[in-house]
mmCIF file of C-alpha atoms in Angstrom:
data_model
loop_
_atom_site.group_PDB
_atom_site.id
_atom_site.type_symbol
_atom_site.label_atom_id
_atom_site.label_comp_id
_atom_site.label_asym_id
_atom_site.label_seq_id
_atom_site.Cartn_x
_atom_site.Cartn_y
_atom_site.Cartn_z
ATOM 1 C CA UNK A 1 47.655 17.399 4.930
ATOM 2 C CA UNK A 2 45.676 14.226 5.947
ATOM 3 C CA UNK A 3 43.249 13.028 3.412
ATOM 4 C CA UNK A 4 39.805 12.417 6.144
ATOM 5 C CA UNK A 5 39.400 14.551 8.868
ATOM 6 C CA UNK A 6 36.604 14.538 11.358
ATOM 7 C CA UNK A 7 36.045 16.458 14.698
ATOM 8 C CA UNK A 8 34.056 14.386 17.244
ATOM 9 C CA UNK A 9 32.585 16.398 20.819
ATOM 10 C CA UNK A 10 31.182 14.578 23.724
ATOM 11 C CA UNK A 11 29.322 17.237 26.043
ATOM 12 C CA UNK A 12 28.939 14.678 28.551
ATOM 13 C CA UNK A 13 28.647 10.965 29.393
ATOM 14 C CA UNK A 14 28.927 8.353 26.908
ATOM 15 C CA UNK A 15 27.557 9.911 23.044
ATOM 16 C CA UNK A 16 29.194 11.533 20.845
ATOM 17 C CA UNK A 17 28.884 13.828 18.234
ATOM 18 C CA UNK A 18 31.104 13.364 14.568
ATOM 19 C CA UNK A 19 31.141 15.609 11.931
ATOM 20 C CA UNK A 20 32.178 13.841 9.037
ATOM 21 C CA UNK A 21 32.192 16.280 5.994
ATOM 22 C CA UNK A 22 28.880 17.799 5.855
ATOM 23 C CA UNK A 23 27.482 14.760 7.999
ATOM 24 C CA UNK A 24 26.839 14.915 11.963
ATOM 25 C CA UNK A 25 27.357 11.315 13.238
ATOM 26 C CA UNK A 26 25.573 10.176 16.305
ATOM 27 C CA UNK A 27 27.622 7.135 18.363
ATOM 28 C CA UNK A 28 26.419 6.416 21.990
ATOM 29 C CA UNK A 29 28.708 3.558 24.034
ATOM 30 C CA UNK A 30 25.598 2.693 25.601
ATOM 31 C CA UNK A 31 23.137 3.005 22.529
ATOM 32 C CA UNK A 32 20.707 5.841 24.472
ATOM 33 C CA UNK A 33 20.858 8.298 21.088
ATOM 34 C CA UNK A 34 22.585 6.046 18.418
ATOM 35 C CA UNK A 35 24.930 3.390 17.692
ATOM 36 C CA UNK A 36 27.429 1.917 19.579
ATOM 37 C CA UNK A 37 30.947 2.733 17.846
ATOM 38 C CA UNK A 38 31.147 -1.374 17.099
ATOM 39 C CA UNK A 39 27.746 -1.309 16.040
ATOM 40 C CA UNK A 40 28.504 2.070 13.667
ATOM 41 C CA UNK A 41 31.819 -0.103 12.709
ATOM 42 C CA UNK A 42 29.946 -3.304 11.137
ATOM 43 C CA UNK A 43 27.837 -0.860 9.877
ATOM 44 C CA UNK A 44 30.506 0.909 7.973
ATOM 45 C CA UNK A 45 32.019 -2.470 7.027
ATOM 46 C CA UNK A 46 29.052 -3.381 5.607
ATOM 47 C CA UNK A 47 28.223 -0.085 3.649
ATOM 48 C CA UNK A 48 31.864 -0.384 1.947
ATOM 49 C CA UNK A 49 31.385 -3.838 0.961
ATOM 50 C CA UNK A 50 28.231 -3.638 -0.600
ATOM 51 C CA UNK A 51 29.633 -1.207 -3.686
ATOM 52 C CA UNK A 52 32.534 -3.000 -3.791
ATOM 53 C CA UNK A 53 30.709 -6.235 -4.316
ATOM 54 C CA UNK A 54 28.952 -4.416 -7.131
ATOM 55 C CA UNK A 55 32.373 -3.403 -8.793
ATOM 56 C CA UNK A 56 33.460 -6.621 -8.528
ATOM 57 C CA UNK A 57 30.519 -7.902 -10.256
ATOM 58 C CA UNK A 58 31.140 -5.087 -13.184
ATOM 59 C CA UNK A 59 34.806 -6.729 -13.025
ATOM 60 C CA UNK A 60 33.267 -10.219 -14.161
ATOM 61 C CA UNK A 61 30.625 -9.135 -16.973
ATOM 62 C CA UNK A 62 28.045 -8.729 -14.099
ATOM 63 C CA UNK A 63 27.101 -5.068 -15.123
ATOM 64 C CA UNK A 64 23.413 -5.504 -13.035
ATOM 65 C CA UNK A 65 23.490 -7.104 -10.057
ATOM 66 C CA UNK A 66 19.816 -6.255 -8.842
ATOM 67 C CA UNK A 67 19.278 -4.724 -5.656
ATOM 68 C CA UNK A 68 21.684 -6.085 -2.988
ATOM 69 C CA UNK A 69 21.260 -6.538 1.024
ATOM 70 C CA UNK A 70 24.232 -7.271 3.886
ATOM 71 C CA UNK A 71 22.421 -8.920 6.875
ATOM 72 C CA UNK A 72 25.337 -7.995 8.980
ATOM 73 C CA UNK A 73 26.470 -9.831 12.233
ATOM 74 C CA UNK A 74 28.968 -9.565 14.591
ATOM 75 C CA UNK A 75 30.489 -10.803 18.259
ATOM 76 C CA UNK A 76 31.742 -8.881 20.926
ATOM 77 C CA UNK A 77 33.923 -10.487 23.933
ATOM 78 C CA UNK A 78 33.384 -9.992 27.845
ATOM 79 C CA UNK A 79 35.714 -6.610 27.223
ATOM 80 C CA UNK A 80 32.762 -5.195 24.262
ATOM 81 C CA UNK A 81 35.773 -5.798 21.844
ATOM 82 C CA UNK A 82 34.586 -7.361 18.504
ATOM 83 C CA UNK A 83 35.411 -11.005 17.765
ATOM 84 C CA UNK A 84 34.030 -12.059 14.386
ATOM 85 C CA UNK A 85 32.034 -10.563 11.657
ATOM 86 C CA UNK A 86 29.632 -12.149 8.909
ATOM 87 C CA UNK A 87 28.014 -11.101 6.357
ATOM 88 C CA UNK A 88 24.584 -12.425 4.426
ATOM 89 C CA UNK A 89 24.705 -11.339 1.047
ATOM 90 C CA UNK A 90 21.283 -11.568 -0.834
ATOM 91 C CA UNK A 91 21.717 -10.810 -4.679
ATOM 92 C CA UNK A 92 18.576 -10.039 -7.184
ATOM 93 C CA UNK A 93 20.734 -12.004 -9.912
ATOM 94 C CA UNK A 94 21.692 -15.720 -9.917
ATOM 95 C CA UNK A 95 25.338 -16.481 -9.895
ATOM 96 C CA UNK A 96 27.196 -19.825 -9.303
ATOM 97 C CA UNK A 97 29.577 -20.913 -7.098
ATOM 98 C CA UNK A 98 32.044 -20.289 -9.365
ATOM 99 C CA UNK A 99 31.091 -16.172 -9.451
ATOM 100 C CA UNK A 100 30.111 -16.021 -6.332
ATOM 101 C CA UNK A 101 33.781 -16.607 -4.925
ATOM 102 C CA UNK A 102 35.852 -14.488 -7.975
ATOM 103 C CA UNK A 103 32.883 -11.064 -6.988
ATOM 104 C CA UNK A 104 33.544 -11.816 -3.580
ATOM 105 C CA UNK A 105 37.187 -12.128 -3.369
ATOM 106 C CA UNK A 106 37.291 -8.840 -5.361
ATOM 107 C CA UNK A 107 35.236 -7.257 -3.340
ATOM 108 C CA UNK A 108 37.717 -7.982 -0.063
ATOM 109 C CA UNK A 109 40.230 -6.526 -2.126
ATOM 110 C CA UNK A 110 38.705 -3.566 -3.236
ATOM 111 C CA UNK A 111 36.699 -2.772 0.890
ATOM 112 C CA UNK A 112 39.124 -0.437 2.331
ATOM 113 C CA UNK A 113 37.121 -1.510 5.183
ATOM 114 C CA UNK A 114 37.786 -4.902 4.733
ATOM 115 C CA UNK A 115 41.488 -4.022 4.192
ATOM 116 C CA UNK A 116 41.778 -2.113 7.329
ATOM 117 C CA UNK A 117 40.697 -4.432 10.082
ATOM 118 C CA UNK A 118 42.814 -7.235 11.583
ATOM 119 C CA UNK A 119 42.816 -10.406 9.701
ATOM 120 C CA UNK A 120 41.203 -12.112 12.604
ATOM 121 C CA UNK A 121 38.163 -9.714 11.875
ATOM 122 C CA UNK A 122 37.521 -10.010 8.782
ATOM 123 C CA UNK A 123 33.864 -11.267 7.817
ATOM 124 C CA UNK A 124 32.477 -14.745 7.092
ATOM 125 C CA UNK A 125 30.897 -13.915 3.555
ATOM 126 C CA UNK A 126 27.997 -15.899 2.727
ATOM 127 C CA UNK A 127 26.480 -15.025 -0.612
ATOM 128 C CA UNK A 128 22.599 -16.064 -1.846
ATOM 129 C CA UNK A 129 21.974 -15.080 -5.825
ATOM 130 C CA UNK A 130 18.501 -15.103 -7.369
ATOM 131 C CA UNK A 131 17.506 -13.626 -3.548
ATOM 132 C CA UNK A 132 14.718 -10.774 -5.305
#
């Protein structure tokens, strides 16, 4: 038995409907009643990255990072296919240079978001402590 399972129903045209666990999901191609499924995808990126940023702060004595925002941004091609993703991460606490790159090359290890997309994909990560 797989481990996810979802069921996603398109009545007609370009939106869908996912039911993800409990969760109904709401992804439109054409962004009429939600999301775009790239949009909903850098979305998702960033939502896994975010807690994995904090463990990777618990990892290096950082047990309170503050409150933490992804400005997210991404590029699509002529064919709507995604070309590059970055992240701005603004942290309450201060960290150095030094912290800044050991968090975040934990947290790339520990996104399974971050894990599953193409190497080509993978976001530009630029970090800003003492940002609250």
């Amino acid at each position: 038995m797989s481990d996810i399972q979802t069921s996603t129903v398109s009545e007609d045209g370009f939106s869908s409907t996912s039911r993800v666990g409990d969760f109904d999901l709401q992804i439109d191609a054409l962004n009429e009643t939600g999301p775009s499924p790239n949009e909903t995808l850098v979305a998702t990126y960033a939502s896994c990255f975010l807690p994995a940023f904090r463990v990777g702060g618990q990892k290096t004595g950082f047990d309170d990072l503050g409150k933490i925002q992804i400005d997210a941004d991404a590029t699509v091609d002529g064919d709507d296919d995604l070309t590059s993703v970055s992240f701005d991460v603004y942290v309450e606490a201060a960290l150095s240079d030094e912290e800044v790159a050991e968090i975040t090359g934990l947290a790339e290890d520990i996104c399974h978001v971050h894990t599953a997309l193409r190497d080509g994909l993978h976001a530009d990560v630029s970090v800003y402590g003492g940002a609250f």
